[in-house]
PDB file of C-alpha atoms in Angstrom:
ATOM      1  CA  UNK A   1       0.530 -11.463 -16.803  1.00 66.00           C
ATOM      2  CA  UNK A   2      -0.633 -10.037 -13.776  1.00 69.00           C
ATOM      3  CA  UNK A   3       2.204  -9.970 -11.488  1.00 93.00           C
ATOM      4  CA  UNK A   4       0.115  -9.812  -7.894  1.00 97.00           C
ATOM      5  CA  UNK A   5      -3.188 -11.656  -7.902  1.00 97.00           C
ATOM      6  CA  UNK A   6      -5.750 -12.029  -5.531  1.00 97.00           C
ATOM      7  CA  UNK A   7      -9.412 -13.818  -5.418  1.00 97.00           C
ATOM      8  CA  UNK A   8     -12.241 -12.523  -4.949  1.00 98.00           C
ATOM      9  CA  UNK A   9     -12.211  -9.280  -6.302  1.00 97.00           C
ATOM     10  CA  UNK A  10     -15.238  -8.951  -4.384  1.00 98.00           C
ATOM     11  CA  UNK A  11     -16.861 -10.399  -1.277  1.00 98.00           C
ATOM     12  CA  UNK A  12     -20.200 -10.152   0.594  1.00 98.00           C
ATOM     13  CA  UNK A  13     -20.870 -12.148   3.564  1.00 97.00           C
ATOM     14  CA  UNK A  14     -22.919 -11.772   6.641  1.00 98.00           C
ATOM     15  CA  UNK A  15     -21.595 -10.927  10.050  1.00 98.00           C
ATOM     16  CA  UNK A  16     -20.521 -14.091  11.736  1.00 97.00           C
ATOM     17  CA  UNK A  17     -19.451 -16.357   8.110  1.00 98.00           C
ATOM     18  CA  UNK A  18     -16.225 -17.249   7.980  1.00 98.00           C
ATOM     19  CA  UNK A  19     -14.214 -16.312   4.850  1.00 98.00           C
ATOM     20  CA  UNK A  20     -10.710 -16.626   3.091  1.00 98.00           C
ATOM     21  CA  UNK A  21      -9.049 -14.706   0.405  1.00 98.00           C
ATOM     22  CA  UNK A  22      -6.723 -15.607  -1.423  1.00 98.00           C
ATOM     23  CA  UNK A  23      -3.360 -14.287  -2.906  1.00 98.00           C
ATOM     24  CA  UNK A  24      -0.641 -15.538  -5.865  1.00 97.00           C
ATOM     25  CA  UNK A  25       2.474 -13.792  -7.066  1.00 97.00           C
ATOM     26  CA  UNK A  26       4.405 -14.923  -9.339  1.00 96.00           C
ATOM     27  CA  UNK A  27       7.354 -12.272  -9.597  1.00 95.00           C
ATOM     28  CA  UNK A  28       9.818 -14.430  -7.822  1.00 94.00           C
ATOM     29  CA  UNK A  29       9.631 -12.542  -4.794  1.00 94.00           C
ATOM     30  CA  UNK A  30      10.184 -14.037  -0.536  1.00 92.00           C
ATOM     31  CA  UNK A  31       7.873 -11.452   1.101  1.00 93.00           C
ATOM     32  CA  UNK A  32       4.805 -11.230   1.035  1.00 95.00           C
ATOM     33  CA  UNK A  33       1.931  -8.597   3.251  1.00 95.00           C
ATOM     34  CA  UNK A  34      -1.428  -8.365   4.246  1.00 96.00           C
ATOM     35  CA  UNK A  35      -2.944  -4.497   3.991  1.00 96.00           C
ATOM     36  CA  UNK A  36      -6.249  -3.449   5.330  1.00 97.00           C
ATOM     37  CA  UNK A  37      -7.669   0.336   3.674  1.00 98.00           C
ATOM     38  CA  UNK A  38     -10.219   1.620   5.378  1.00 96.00           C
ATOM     39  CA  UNK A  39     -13.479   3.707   4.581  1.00 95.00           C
ATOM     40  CA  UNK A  40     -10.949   6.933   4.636  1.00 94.00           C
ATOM     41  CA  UNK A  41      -8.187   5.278   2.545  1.00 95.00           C
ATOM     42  CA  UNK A  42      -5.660   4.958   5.326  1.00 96.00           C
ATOM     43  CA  UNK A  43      -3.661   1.745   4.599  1.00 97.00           C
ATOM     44  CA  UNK A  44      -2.101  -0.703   7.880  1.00 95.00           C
ATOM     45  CA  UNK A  45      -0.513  -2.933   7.520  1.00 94.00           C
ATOM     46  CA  UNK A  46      -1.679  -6.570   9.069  1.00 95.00           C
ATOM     47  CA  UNK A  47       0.691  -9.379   8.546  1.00 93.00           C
ATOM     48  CA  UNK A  48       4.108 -10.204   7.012  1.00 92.00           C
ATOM     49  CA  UNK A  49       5.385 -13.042   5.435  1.00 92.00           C
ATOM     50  CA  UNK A  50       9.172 -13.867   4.357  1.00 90.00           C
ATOM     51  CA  UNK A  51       9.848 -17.481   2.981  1.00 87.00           C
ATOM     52  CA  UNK A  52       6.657 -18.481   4.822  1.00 85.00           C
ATOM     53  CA  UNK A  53       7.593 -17.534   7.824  1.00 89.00           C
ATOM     54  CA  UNK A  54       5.602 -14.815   9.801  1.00 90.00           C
ATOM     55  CA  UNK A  55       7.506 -11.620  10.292  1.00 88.00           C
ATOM     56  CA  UNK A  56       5.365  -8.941  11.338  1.00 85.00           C
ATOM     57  CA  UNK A  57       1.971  -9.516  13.172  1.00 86.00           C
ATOM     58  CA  UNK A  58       0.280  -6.208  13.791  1.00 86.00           C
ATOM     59  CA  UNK A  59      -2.027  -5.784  16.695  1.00 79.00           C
ATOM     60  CA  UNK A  60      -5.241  -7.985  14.319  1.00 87.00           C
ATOM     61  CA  UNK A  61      -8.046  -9.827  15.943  1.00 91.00           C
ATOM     62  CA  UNK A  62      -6.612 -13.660  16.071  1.00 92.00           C
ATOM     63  CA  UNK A  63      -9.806 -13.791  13.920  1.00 96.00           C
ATOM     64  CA  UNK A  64      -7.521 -13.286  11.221  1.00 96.00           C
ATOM     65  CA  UNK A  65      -5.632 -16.170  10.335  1.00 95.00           C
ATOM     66  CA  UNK A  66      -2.968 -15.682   7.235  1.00 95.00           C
ATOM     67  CA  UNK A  67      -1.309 -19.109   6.540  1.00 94.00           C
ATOM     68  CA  UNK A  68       1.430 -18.864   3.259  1.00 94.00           C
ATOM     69  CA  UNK A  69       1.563 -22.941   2.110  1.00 93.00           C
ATOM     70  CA  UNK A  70       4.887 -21.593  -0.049  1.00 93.00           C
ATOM     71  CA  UNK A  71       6.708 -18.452  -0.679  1.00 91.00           C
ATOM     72  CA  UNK A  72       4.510 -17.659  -3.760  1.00 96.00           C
ATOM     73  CA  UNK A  73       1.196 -17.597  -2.065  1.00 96.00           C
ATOM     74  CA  UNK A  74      -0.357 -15.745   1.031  1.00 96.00           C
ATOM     75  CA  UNK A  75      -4.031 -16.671   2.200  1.00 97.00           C
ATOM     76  CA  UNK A  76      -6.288 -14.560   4.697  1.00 97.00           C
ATOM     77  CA  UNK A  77      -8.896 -16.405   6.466  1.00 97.00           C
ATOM     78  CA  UNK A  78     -11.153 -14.560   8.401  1.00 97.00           C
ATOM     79  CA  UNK A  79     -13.173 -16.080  11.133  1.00 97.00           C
ATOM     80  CA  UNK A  80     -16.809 -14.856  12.512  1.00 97.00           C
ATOM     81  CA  UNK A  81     -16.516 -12.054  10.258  1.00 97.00           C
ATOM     82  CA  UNK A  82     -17.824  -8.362  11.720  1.00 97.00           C
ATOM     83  CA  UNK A  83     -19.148  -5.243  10.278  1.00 97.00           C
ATOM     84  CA  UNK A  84     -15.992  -3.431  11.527  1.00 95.00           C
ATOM     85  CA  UNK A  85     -14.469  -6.025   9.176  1.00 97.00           C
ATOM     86  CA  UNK A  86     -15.689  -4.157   5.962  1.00 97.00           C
ATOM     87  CA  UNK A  87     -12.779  -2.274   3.999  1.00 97.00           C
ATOM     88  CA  UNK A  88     -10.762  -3.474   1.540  1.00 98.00           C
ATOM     89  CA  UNK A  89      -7.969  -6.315   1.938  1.00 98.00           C
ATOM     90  CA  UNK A  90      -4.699  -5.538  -0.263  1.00 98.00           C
ATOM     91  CA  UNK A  91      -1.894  -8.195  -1.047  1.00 97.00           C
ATOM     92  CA  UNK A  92       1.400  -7.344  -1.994  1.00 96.00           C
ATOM     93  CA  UNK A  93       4.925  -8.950  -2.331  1.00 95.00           C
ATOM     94  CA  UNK A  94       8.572  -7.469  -2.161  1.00 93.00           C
ATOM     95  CA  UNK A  95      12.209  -8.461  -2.251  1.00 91.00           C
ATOM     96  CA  UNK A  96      13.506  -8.976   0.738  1.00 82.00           C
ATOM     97  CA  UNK A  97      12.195  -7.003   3.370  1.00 71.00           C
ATOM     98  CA  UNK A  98      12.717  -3.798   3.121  1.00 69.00           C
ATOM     99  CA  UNK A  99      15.283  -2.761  -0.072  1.00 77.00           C
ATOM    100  CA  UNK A 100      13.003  -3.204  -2.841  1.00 87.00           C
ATOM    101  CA  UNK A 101       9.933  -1.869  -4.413  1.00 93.00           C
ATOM    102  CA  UNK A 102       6.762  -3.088  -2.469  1.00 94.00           C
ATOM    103  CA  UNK A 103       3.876  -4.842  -5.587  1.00 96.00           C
ATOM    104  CA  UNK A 104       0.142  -4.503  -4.647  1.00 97.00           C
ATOM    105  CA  UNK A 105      -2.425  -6.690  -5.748  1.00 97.00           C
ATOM    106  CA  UNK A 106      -5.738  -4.946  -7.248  1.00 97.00           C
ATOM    107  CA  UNK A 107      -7.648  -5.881  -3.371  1.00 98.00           C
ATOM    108  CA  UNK A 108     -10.398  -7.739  -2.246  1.00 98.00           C
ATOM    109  CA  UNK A 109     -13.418  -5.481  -1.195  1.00 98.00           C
ATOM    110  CA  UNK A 110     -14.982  -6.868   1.702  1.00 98.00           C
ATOM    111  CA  UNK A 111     -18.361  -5.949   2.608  1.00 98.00           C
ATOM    112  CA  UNK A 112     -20.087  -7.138   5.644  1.00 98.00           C
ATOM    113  CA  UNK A 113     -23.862  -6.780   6.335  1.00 97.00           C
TER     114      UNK A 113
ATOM    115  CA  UNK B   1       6.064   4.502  15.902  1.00 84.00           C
ATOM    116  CA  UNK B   2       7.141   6.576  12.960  1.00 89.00           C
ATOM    117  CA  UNK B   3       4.572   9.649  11.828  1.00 93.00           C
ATOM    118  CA  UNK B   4       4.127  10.062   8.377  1.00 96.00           C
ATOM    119  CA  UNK B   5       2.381  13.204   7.199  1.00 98.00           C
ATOM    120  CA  UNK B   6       1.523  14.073   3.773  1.00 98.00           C
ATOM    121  CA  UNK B   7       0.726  17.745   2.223  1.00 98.00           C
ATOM    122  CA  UNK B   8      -1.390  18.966   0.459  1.00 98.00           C
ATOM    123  CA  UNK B   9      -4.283  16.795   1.305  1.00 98.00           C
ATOM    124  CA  UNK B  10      -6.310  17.665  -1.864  1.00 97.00           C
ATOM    125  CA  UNK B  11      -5.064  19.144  -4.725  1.00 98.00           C
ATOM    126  CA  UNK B  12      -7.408  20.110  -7.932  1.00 98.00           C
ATOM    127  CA  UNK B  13      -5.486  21.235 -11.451  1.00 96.00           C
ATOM    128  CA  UNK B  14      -6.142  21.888 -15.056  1.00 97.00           C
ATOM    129  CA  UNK B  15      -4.902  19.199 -17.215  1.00 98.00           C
ATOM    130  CA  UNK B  16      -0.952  20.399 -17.968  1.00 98.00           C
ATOM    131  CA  UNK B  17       0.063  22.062 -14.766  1.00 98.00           C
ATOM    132  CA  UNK B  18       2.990  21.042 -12.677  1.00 98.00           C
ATOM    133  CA  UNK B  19       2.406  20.193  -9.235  1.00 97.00           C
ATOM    134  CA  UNK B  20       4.740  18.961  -5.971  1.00 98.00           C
ATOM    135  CA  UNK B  21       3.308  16.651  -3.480  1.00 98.00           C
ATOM    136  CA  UNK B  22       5.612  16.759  -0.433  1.00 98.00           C
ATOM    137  CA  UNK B  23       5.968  13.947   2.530  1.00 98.00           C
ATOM    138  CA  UNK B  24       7.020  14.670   6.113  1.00 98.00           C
ATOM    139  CA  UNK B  25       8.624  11.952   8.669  1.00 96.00           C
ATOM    140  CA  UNK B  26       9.327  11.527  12.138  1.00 93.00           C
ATOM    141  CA  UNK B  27      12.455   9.748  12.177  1.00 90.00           C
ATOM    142  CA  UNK B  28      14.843   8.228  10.114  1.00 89.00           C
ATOM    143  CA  UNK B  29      14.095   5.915   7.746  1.00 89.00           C
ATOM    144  CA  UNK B  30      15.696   3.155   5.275  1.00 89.00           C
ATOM    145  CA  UNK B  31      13.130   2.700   3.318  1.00 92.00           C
ATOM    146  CA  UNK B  32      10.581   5.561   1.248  1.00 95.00           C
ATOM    147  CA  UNK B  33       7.952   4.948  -1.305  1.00 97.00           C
ATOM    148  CA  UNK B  34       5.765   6.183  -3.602  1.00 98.00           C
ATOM    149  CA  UNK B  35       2.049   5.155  -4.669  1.00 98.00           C
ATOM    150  CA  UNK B  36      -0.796   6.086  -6.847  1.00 98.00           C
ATOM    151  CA  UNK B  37      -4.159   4.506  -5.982  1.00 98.00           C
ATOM    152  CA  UNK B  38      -6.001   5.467  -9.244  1.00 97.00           C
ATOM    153  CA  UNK B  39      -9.413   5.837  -9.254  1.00 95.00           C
ATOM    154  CA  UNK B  40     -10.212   1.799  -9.743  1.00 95.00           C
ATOM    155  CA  UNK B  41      -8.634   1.185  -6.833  1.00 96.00           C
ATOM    156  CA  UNK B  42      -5.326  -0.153  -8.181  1.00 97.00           C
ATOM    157  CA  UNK B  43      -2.036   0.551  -6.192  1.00 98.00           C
ATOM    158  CA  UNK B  44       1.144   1.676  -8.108  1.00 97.00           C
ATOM    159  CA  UNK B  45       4.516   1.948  -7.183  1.00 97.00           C
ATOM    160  CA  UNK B  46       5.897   5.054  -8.674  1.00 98.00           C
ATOM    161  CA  UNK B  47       9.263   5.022  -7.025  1.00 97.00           C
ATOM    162  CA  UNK B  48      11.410   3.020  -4.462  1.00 96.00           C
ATOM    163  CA  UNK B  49      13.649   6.328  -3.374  1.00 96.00           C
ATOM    164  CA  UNK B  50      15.216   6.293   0.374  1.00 94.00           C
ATOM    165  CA  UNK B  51      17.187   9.032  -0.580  1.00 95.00           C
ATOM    166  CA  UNK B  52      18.363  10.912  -3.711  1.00 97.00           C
ATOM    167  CA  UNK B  53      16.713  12.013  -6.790  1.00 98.00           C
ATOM    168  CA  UNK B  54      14.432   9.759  -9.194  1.00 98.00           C
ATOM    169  CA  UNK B  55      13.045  10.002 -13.066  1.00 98.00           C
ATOM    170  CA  UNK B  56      10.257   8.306 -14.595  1.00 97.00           C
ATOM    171  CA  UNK B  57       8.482  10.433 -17.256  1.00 97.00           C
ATOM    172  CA  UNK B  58       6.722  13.364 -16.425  1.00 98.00           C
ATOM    173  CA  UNK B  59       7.152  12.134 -12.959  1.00 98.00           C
ATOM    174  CA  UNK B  60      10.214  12.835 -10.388  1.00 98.00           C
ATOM    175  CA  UNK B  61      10.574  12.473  -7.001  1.00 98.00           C
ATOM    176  CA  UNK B  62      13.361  13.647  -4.174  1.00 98.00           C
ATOM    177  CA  UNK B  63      13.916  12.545  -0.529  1.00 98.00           C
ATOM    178  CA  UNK B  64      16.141  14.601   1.290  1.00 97.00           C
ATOM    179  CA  UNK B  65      16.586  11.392   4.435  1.00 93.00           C
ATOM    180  CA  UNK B  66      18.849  13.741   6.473  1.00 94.00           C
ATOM    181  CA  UNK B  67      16.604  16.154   6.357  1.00 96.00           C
ATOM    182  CA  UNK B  68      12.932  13.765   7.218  1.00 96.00           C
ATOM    183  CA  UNK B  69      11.279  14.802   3.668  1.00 98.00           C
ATOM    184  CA  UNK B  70      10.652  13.753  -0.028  1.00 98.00           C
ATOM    185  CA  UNK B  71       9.078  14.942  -2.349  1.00 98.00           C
ATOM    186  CA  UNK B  72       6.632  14.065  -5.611  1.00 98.00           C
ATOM    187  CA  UNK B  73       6.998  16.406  -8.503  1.00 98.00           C
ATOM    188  CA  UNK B  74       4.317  15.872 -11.459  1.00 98.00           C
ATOM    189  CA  UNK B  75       4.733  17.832 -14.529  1.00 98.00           C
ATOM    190  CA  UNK B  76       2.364  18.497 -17.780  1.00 98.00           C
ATOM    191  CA  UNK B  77      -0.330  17.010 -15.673  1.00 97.00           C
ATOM    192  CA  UNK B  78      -2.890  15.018 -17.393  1.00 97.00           C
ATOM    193  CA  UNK B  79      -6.445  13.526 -16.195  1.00 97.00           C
ATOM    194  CA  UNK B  80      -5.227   9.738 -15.627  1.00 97.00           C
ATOM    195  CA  UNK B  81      -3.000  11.464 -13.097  1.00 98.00           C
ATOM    196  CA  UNK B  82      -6.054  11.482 -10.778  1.00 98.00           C
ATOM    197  CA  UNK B  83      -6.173   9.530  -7.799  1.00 98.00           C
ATOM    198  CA  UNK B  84      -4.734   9.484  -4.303  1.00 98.00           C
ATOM    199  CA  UNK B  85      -0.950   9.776  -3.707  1.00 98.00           C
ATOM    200  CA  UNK B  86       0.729   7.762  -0.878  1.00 98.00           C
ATOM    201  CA  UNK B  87       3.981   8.340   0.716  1.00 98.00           C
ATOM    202  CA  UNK B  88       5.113   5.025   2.780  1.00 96.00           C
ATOM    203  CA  UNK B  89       8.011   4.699   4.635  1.00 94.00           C
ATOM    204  CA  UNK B  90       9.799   2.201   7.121  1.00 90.00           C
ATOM    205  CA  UNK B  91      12.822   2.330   9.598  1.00 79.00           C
ATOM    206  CA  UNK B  92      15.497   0.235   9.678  1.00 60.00           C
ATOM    207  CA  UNK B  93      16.496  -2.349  12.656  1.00 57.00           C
ATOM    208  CA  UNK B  94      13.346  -4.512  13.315  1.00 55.00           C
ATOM    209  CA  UNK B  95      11.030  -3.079  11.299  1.00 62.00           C
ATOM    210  CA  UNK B  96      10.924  -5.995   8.613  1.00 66.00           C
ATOM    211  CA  UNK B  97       9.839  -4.175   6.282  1.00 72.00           C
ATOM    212  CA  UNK B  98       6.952  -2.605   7.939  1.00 85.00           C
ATOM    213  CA  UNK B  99       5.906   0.496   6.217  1.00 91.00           C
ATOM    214  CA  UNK B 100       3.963   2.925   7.804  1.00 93.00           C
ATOM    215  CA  UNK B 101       1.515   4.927   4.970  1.00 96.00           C
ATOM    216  CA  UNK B 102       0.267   8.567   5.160  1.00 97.00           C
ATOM    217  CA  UNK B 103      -3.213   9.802   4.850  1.00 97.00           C
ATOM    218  CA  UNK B 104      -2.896  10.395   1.059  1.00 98.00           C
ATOM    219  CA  UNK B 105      -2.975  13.528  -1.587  1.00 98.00           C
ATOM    220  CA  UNK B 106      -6.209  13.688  -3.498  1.00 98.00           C
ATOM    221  CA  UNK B 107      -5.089  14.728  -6.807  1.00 98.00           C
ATOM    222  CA  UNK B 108      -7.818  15.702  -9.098  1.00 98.00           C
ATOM    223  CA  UNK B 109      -6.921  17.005 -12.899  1.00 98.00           C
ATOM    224  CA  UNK B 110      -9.882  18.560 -15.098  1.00 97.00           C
ATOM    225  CA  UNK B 111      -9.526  18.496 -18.562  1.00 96.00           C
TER     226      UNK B 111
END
């Protein structure tokens, strides 16, 4: 059972598509991120959600829309997409907000051309 | 924000060596993690450890809070231990849960 899951695994759009990912976890938890890796691995952090409620909102293009319909479930949506866009888009869950251990999903790569 | 800096940033073994993978910080913190991002991409927690002294396997790690450090140790090294290391860590008050993520620790292990 794969604990965090996100769709697609991979995506490849042209600059200016619009696009969504889209992310499931089903370990029970009320928190639930948005990470962005770069080209040179470095990891940020772009959006927080506890109990569907945004927490944290890093400074990200309001191109980038998350929406979380219910505590299990976090969706990106990415509007007129860029090649700056292109790295890698990691969910990941926790419990509570910051006392328990943080649960990736295995990332969306995002390539834009 | 808080600085997170990780050492050393590659690291290249023979399979069975030990090795220690340290993490520096800028300012207190209530919350430290571990990660290995193995060569598929996949993120793993290895430990949840603000402070004190952790097990898991060949694996053990340390954070000294007081003192703005942890460390990583890996012993008997083996080739699936390849892949970046990440220290993360996040303050308390506001910070949500917020974890700020150093640059990483290549580890490479030849057979």
């Amino acid at each position: 059972d794969t604990a965090v899951s996100q769709t697609p695994k991979y995506l490849v759009t042209q600059m200016g598509n619009d696009k969504s990912i889209k992310c499931e976890q089903n370990l029970g938890h009320d928190t639930m991120y948005w990470y962005k890796q770069d080209s040179k691995k470095f990891l940020k952090i772009m959006f927080s959600y506890n109990n569907k409620e945004l927490i944290i909102n890093e400074t990200v293009p309001n191109r980038f829309s998350p929406k979380s319909p219910d505590k299990a479930h976090l969706n990106l949506h990415i509007n007129s997409l860029e090649l700056g866009d292109s790295a890698v888009y990691f969910c990941a869950s926790s419990q509570g907000h910051s006392t328990s251990p943080l649960h990736f999903g295995n990332g969306t790569r995002l390539t834009v051309t | 924000g808080i600085q997170v800096e990780q050492s050393p940033p590659d690291l290249i073994l023979q399979e069975g060596a030990n090795s220690t993978l340290r993490c520096n910080f800028s300012d207190s913190v209530n919350n430290l993690q571990w990660f290995h991002q193995n060569p598929w991409g996949q993120l793993i927690n290895l430990f949840y450890i603000p402070s004190g002294t952790k097990q898991n396997g060949r694996l053990s790690a340390t954070t000294v809070a007081t003192e703005r450090y942890s460390l990583l140790y890996i012993s008997s090294s083996q080739t699936t231990d390849s892949g970046v290391y990440f220290c993360a860590v996040g303050g308390g008050g506001t910070s949500y849960g917020k974890l700020t993520f150093g640059q990483g620790t290549i580890l490479t292990v030849h057979p």
